[in-house]
PDB file of C-alpha atoms in Angstrom:
ATOM      1  CA  MET F   1      33.475 235.807  46.562  1.00 45.00           C
ATOM      2  CA  GLY F   2      36.556 236.144  44.442  1.00 46.00           C
ATOM      3  CA  PHE F   3      38.200 233.510  46.621  1.00 47.00           C
ATOM      4  CA  VAL F   4      35.407 231.004  45.975  1.00 46.00           C
ATOM      5  CA  GLU F   5      35.594 231.508  42.213  1.00 46.00           C
ATOM      6  CA  GLU F   6      39.316 230.855  42.260  1.00 48.00           C
ATOM      7  CA  GLU F   7      38.742 227.636  44.201  1.00 47.00           C
ATOM      8  CA  GLN F   8      36.073 226.459  41.780  1.00 49.00           C
ATOM      9  CA  GLY F   9      38.361 227.240  38.827  1.00 48.00           C
ATOM     10  CA  THR F  10      41.170 225.288  40.455  1.00 48.00           C
ATOM     11  CA  VAL F  11      38.874 222.344  41.101  1.00 46.00           C
ATOM     12  CA  MET F  12      37.749 222.340  37.452  1.00 50.00           C
ATOM     13  CA  ASP F  13      41.337 222.491  36.215  1.00 62.00           C
ATOM     14  CA  GLY F  14      42.160 219.544  38.467  1.00 64.00           C
ATOM     15  CA  GLY F  15      39.231 217.588  36.973  1.00 70.00           C
ATOM     16  CA  LYS F  16      40.405 218.312  33.447  1.00 74.00           C
ATOM     17  CA  MET F  17      43.916 217.171  34.310  1.00 75.00           C
ATOM     18  CA  HIS F  18      42.549 213.988  35.852  1.00 72.00           C
ATOM     19  CA  ARG F  19      40.523 213.237  32.667  1.00 77.00           C
ATOM     20  CA  ARG F  20      43.556 213.926  30.457  1.00 78.00           C
ATOM     21  CA  ARG F  21      45.674 211.624  32.587  1.00 78.00           C
ATOM     22  CA  ARG F  22      43.033 208.853  32.314  1.00 80.00           C
ATOM     23  CA  ARG F  23      42.818 209.328  28.526  1.00 81.00           C
ATOM     24  CA  LYS F  24      46.595 209.163  28.213  1.00 79.00           C
ATOM     25  CA  GLN F  25      46.718 206.009  30.347  1.00 82.00           C
ATOM     26  CA  SER F  26      43.926 204.514  28.262  1.00 83.00           C
ATOM     27  CA  ARG F  27      45.862 205.210  25.040  1.00 87.00           C
ATOM     28  CA  ILE F  28      49.006 203.657  26.490  1.00 89.00           C
ATOM     29  CA  LYS F  29      47.070 200.550  27.542  1.00 88.00           C
ATOM     30  CA  THR F  30      45.548 200.299  24.048  1.00 89.00           C
ATOM     31  CA  VAL F  31      48.966 200.556  22.365  1.00 89.00           C
ATOM     32  CA  VAL F  32      50.525 197.997  24.724  1.00 90.00           C
ATOM     33  CA  LEU F  33      47.587 195.603  24.273  1.00 90.00           C
ATOM     34  CA  SER F  34      47.711 195.987  20.473  1.00 91.00           C
ATOM     35  CA  ALA F  35      51.457 195.319  20.438  1.00 91.00           C
ATOM     36  CA  ALA F  36      50.958 192.227  22.608  1.00 90.00           C
ATOM     37  CA  VAL F  37      48.235 190.880  20.313  1.00 91.00           C
ATOM     38  CA  ILE F  38      50.376 191.469  17.212  1.00 91.00           C
ATOM     39  CA  ALA F  39      53.377 189.789  18.872  1.00 88.00           C
ATOM     40  CA  ALA F  40      51.220 186.795  19.860  1.00 86.00           C
ATOM     41  CA  VAL F  41      49.834 186.425  16.335  1.00 84.00           C
ATOM     42  CA  LEU F  42      53.348 186.608  14.834  1.00 80.00           C
ATOM     43  CA  ALA F  43      54.647 184.050  17.342  1.00 81.00           C
ATOM     44  CA  VAL F  44      51.813 181.653  16.476  1.00 79.00           C
ATOM     45  CA  MET F  45      52.505 182.128  12.753  1.00 74.00           C
ATOM     46  CA  VAL F  46      56.221 181.459  13.185  1.00 74.00           C
ATOM     47  CA  ILE F  47      55.714 178.401  15.379  1.00 80.00           C
ATOM     48  CA  LEU F  48      52.614 176.875  13.795  1.00 84.00           C
ATOM     49  CA  PHE F  49      53.531 177.469  10.135  1.00 90.00           C
ATOM     50  CA  ARG F  50      57.123 176.184  10.389  1.00 92.00           C
ATOM     51  CA  ILE F  51      57.756 173.714   7.555  1.00 93.00           C
ATOM     52  CA  ARG F  52      58.676 170.228   8.714  1.00 94.00           C
ATOM     53  CA  THR F  53      57.917 168.223   5.551  1.00 94.00           C
ATOM     54  CA  VAL F  54      58.711 169.220   1.966  1.00 95.00           C
ATOM     55  CA  GLU F  55      57.683 167.167  -1.049  1.00 97.00           C
ATOM     56  CA  ILE F  56      59.402 168.132  -4.306  1.00 96.00           C
ATOM     57  CA  THR F  57      58.275 166.591  -7.580  1.00 96.00           C
ATOM     58  CA  GLY F  58      59.101 167.164 -11.232  1.00 95.00           C
ATOM     59  CA  ASN F  59      62.872 167.262 -10.862  1.00 93.00           C
ATOM     60  CA  GLU F  60      64.961 165.049 -13.156  1.00 88.00           C
ATOM     61  CA  HIS F  61      68.505 166.419 -13.295  1.00 83.00           C
ATOM     62  CA  TYR F  62      68.704 168.296  -9.980  1.00 86.00           C
ATOM     63  CA  SER F  63      68.387 166.727  -6.548  1.00 92.00           C
ATOM     64  CA  THR F  64      65.512 167.388  -4.209  1.00 94.00           C
ATOM     65  CA  ASP F  65      67.926 168.601  -1.526  1.00 94.00           C
ATOM     66  CA  TYR F  66      69.606 171.054  -3.921  1.00 92.00           C
ATOM     67  CA  ILE F  67      66.279 172.531  -5.057  1.00 93.00           C
ATOM     68  CA  GLN F  68      65.046 172.784  -1.466  1.00 94.00           C
ATOM     69  CA  GLU F  69      68.281 174.516  -0.438  1.00 93.00           C
ATOM     70  CA  LEU F  70      67.861 177.103  -3.223  1.00 91.00           C
ATOM     71  CA  MET F  71      64.151 177.709  -2.604  1.00 92.00           C
ATOM     72  CA  MET F  72      64.379 177.860   1.187  1.00 92.00           C
ATOM     73  CA  PRO F  73      67.713 179.561   1.950  1.00 91.00           C
ATOM     74  CA  ASP F  74      66.738 181.586   5.021  1.00 90.00           C
ATOM     75  CA  PHE F  75      64.671 181.412   8.190  1.00 88.00           C
ATOM     76  CA  LEU F  76      61.710 183.247   6.670  1.00 88.00           C
ATOM     77  CA  SER F  77      61.502 180.752   3.794  1.00 90.00           C
ATOM     78  CA  GLN F  78      60.985 177.984   6.354  1.00 92.00           C
ATOM     79  CA  ASN F  79      57.482 179.379   6.956  1.00 93.00           C
ATOM     80  CA  SER F  80      54.775 177.722   4.843  1.00 93.00           C
ATOM     81  CA  LEU F  81      52.701 180.905   4.535  1.00 91.00           C
ATOM     82  CA  TYR F  82      55.699 182.947   3.382  1.00 92.00           C
ATOM     83  CA  LEU F  83      56.955 180.276   0.960  1.00 93.00           C
ATOM     84  CA  THR F  84      53.501 179.942  -0.614  1.00 93.00           C
ATOM     85  CA  TRP F  85      53.273 183.725  -0.953  1.00 93.00           C
ATOM     86  CA  LYS F  86      56.840 184.076  -2.290  1.00 92.00           C
ATOM     87  CA  TYR F  87      56.248 181.677  -5.197  1.00 92.00           C
ATOM     88  CA  ARG F  88      52.574 182.532  -5.803  1.00 92.00           C
ATOM     89  CA  SER F  89      53.270 183.674  -9.390  1.00 90.00           C
ATOM     90  CA  GLY F  90      55.314 180.577 -10.208  1.00 87.00           C
ATOM     91  CA  ALA F  91      58.138 182.709 -11.648  1.00 85.00           C
ATOM     92  CA  VAL F  92      61.504 181.553 -10.424  1.00 85.00           C
ATOM     93  CA  GLU F  93      63.882 182.041 -13.366  1.00 75.00           C
ATOM     94  CA  GLU F  94      65.857 184.898 -11.824  1.00 78.00           C
ATOM     95  CA  GLU F  95      66.458 183.094  -8.529  1.00 80.00           C
ATOM     96  CA  ILE F  96      66.946 179.567  -9.848  1.00 87.00           C
ATOM     97  CA  PRO F  97      67.937 179.733 -13.533  1.00 86.00           C
ATOM     98  CA  PHE F  98      67.576 176.005 -14.301  1.00 88.00           C
ATOM     99  CA  LEU F  99      63.867 176.042 -13.399  1.00 91.00           C
ATOM    100  CA  SER F 100      61.221 177.563 -15.640  1.00 91.00           C
ATOM    101  CA  ALA F 101      58.458 177.586 -13.007  1.00 92.00           C
ATOM    102  CA  VAL F 102      57.356 176.232  -9.623  1.00 94.00           C
ATOM    103  CA  GLU F 103      54.058 175.617  -7.883  1.00 96.00           C
ATOM    104  CA  VAL F 104      53.995 175.660  -4.082  1.00 95.00           C
ATOM    105  CA  LYS F 105      50.956 174.245  -2.298  1.00 96.00           C
ATOM    106  CA  MET F 106      50.423 174.148   1.436  1.00 94.00           C
ATOM    107  CA  VAL F 107      49.109 170.720   2.443  1.00 95.00           C
ATOM    108  CA  SER F 108      49.058 171.693   6.124  1.00 93.00           C
ATOM    109  CA  PRO F 109      50.731 174.443   8.156  1.00 92.00           C
ATOM    110  CA  PHE F 110      53.880 172.291   8.426  1.00 90.00           C
ATOM    111  CA  HIS F 111      53.792 170.411   5.075  1.00 96.00           C
ATOM    112  CA  VAL F 112      54.272 171.851   1.562  1.00 96.00           C
ATOM    113  CA  LYS F 113      54.303 170.292  -1.891  1.00 97.00           C
ATOM    114  CA  ILE F 114      56.534 171.881  -4.501  1.00 96.00           C
ATOM    115  CA  GLN F 115      56.100 171.028  -8.171  1.00 96.00           C
ATOM    116  CA  VAL F 116      59.142 172.140 -10.174  1.00 95.00           C
ATOM    117  CA  TYR F 117      59.436 172.532 -13.915  1.00 94.00           C
ATOM    118  CA  GLU F 118      63.038 172.194 -15.025  1.00 91.00           C
ATOM    119  CA  LYS F 119      64.216 173.849 -18.189  1.00 91.00           C
ATOM    120  CA  LYS F 120      64.843 171.288 -20.874  1.00 91.00           C
ATOM    121  CA  LEU F 121      68.445 170.649 -21.808  1.00 91.00           C
ATOM    122  CA  ILE F 122      68.542 170.707 -25.614  1.00 93.00           C
ATOM    123  CA  GLY F 123      72.240 170.381 -26.378  1.00 94.00           C
ATOM    124  CA  SER F 124      75.768 170.155 -25.093  1.00 93.00           C
ATOM    125  CA  PHE F 125      79.318 171.125 -25.957  1.00 91.00           C
ATOM    126  CA  HIS F 126      82.532 169.516 -24.851  1.00 89.00           C
ATOM    127  CA  TYR F 127      84.736 172.206 -23.276  1.00 88.00           C
ATOM    128  CA  GLN F 128      87.941 171.713 -21.231  1.00 87.00           C
ATOM    129  CA  ASP F 129      87.121 168.118 -20.235  1.00 88.00           C
ATOM    130  CA  GLN F 130      83.609 169.163 -19.200  1.00 90.00           C
ATOM    131  CA  ASN F 131      80.205 168.769 -20.779  1.00 91.00           C
ATOM    132  CA  ILE F 132      78.368 172.081 -21.044  1.00 92.00           C
ATOM    133  CA  TYR F 133      74.564 171.691 -21.219  1.00 93.00           C
ATOM    134  CA  PHE F 134      72.327 174.524 -22.368  1.00 92.00           C
ATOM    135  CA  ASP F 135      68.632 175.304 -22.856  1.00 92.00           C
ATOM    136  CA  GLN F 136      66.639 176.605 -25.848  1.00 91.00           C
ATOM    137  CA  LYS F 137      67.688 180.195 -25.055  1.00 90.00           C
ATOM    138  CA  GLY F 138      71.388 179.279 -25.127  1.00 90.00           C
ATOM    139  CA  VAL F 139      71.803 179.655 -21.361  1.00 91.00           C
ATOM    140  CA  ILE F 140      74.335 177.272 -19.838  1.00 91.00           C
ATOM    141  CA  LEU F 141      72.495 175.293 -17.189  1.00 91.00           C
ATOM    142  CA  GLU F 142      75.030 172.688 -16.208  1.00 89.00           C
ATOM    143  CA  GLN F 143      78.752 172.070 -16.407  1.00 90.00           C
ATOM    144  CA  THR F 144      79.706 168.517 -15.499  1.00 89.00           C
ATOM    145  CA  GLN F 145      81.806 165.521 -16.473  1.00 91.00           C
ATOM    146  CA  GLU F 146      78.658 163.442 -16.570  1.00 89.00           C
ATOM    147  CA  VAL F 147      77.343 162.534 -20.025  1.00 90.00           C
ATOM    148  CA  TYR F 148      73.593 162.524 -20.600  1.00 88.00           C
ATOM    149  CA  PRO F 149      73.099 160.158 -23.553  1.00 88.00           C
ATOM    150  CA  ASP F 150      69.722 161.647 -24.523  1.00 90.00           C
ATOM    151  CA  ILE F 151      71.173 165.177 -25.034  1.00 91.00           C
ATOM    152  CA  PRO F 152      72.794 165.848 -28.438  1.00 92.00           C
ATOM    153  CA  LEU F 153      76.487 166.796 -28.480  1.00 92.00           C
ATOM    154  CA  ILE F 154      77.327 169.787 -30.714  1.00 90.00           C
ATOM    155  CA  THR F 155      80.773 169.595 -32.332  1.00 89.00           C
ATOM    156  CA  GLY F 156      82.825 171.854 -34.581  1.00 86.00           C
ATOM    157  CA  VAL F 157      82.047 175.038 -32.664  1.00 81.00           C
ATOM    158  CA  GLU F 158      84.675 176.932 -30.729  1.00 81.00           C
ATOM    159  CA  LEU F 159      83.635 178.563 -27.503  1.00 78.00           C
ATOM    160  CA  GLY F 160      85.144 181.547 -25.752  1.00 81.00           C
ATOM    161  CA  GLU F 161      84.746 181.926 -22.014  1.00 85.00           C
ATOM    162  CA  VAL F 162      81.819 179.952 -20.572  1.00 86.00           C
ATOM    163  CA  ALA F 163      80.057 180.585 -17.285  1.00 88.00           C
ATOM    164  CA  ILE F 164      77.137 178.757 -15.751  1.00 87.00           C
ATOM    165  CA  TYR F 165      73.748 180.508 -16.131  1.00 86.00           C
ATOM    166  CA  GLN F 166      75.200 182.817 -18.813  1.00 88.00           C
ATOM    167  CA  LYS F 167      74.399 182.777 -22.536  1.00 87.00           C
ATOM    168  CA  ILE F 168      76.784 180.959 -24.819  1.00 84.00           C
TER     169      ILE F 168
END
């Protein structure tokens, strides 16, 4: 009888091992399937939401191409979902100092509209054969030889070292 009990115990242990093996295989299949689904969703998002058309409005002094280059510098920024999320608050001053705010709207998965709000140039200085334009906070926004006739020229002030996007 002792022999029979040992056989039954061995058979039960074999059944437990078989169930454990099936559970482990089931978990592996679940993980692999989940990873495949996530990869497929990410691939669709990258391919489908790739920006092909950008409309930029509100810019006066800075070119559309220059603003687009600054707002979309990397591969991730070429995705309409990411770009809309990145500028959802409208704050852009730290990244692009000559803009006060932006609004990004997704027209379609491959088309975005960007409304920019440039900081207003309120004055200029003449410095080393250049015109230095600044905003209401005294931040130098532009250094160029071009003269904007609608911006007042400040004279009689001596400047030290000037650097773009720094305070006077």
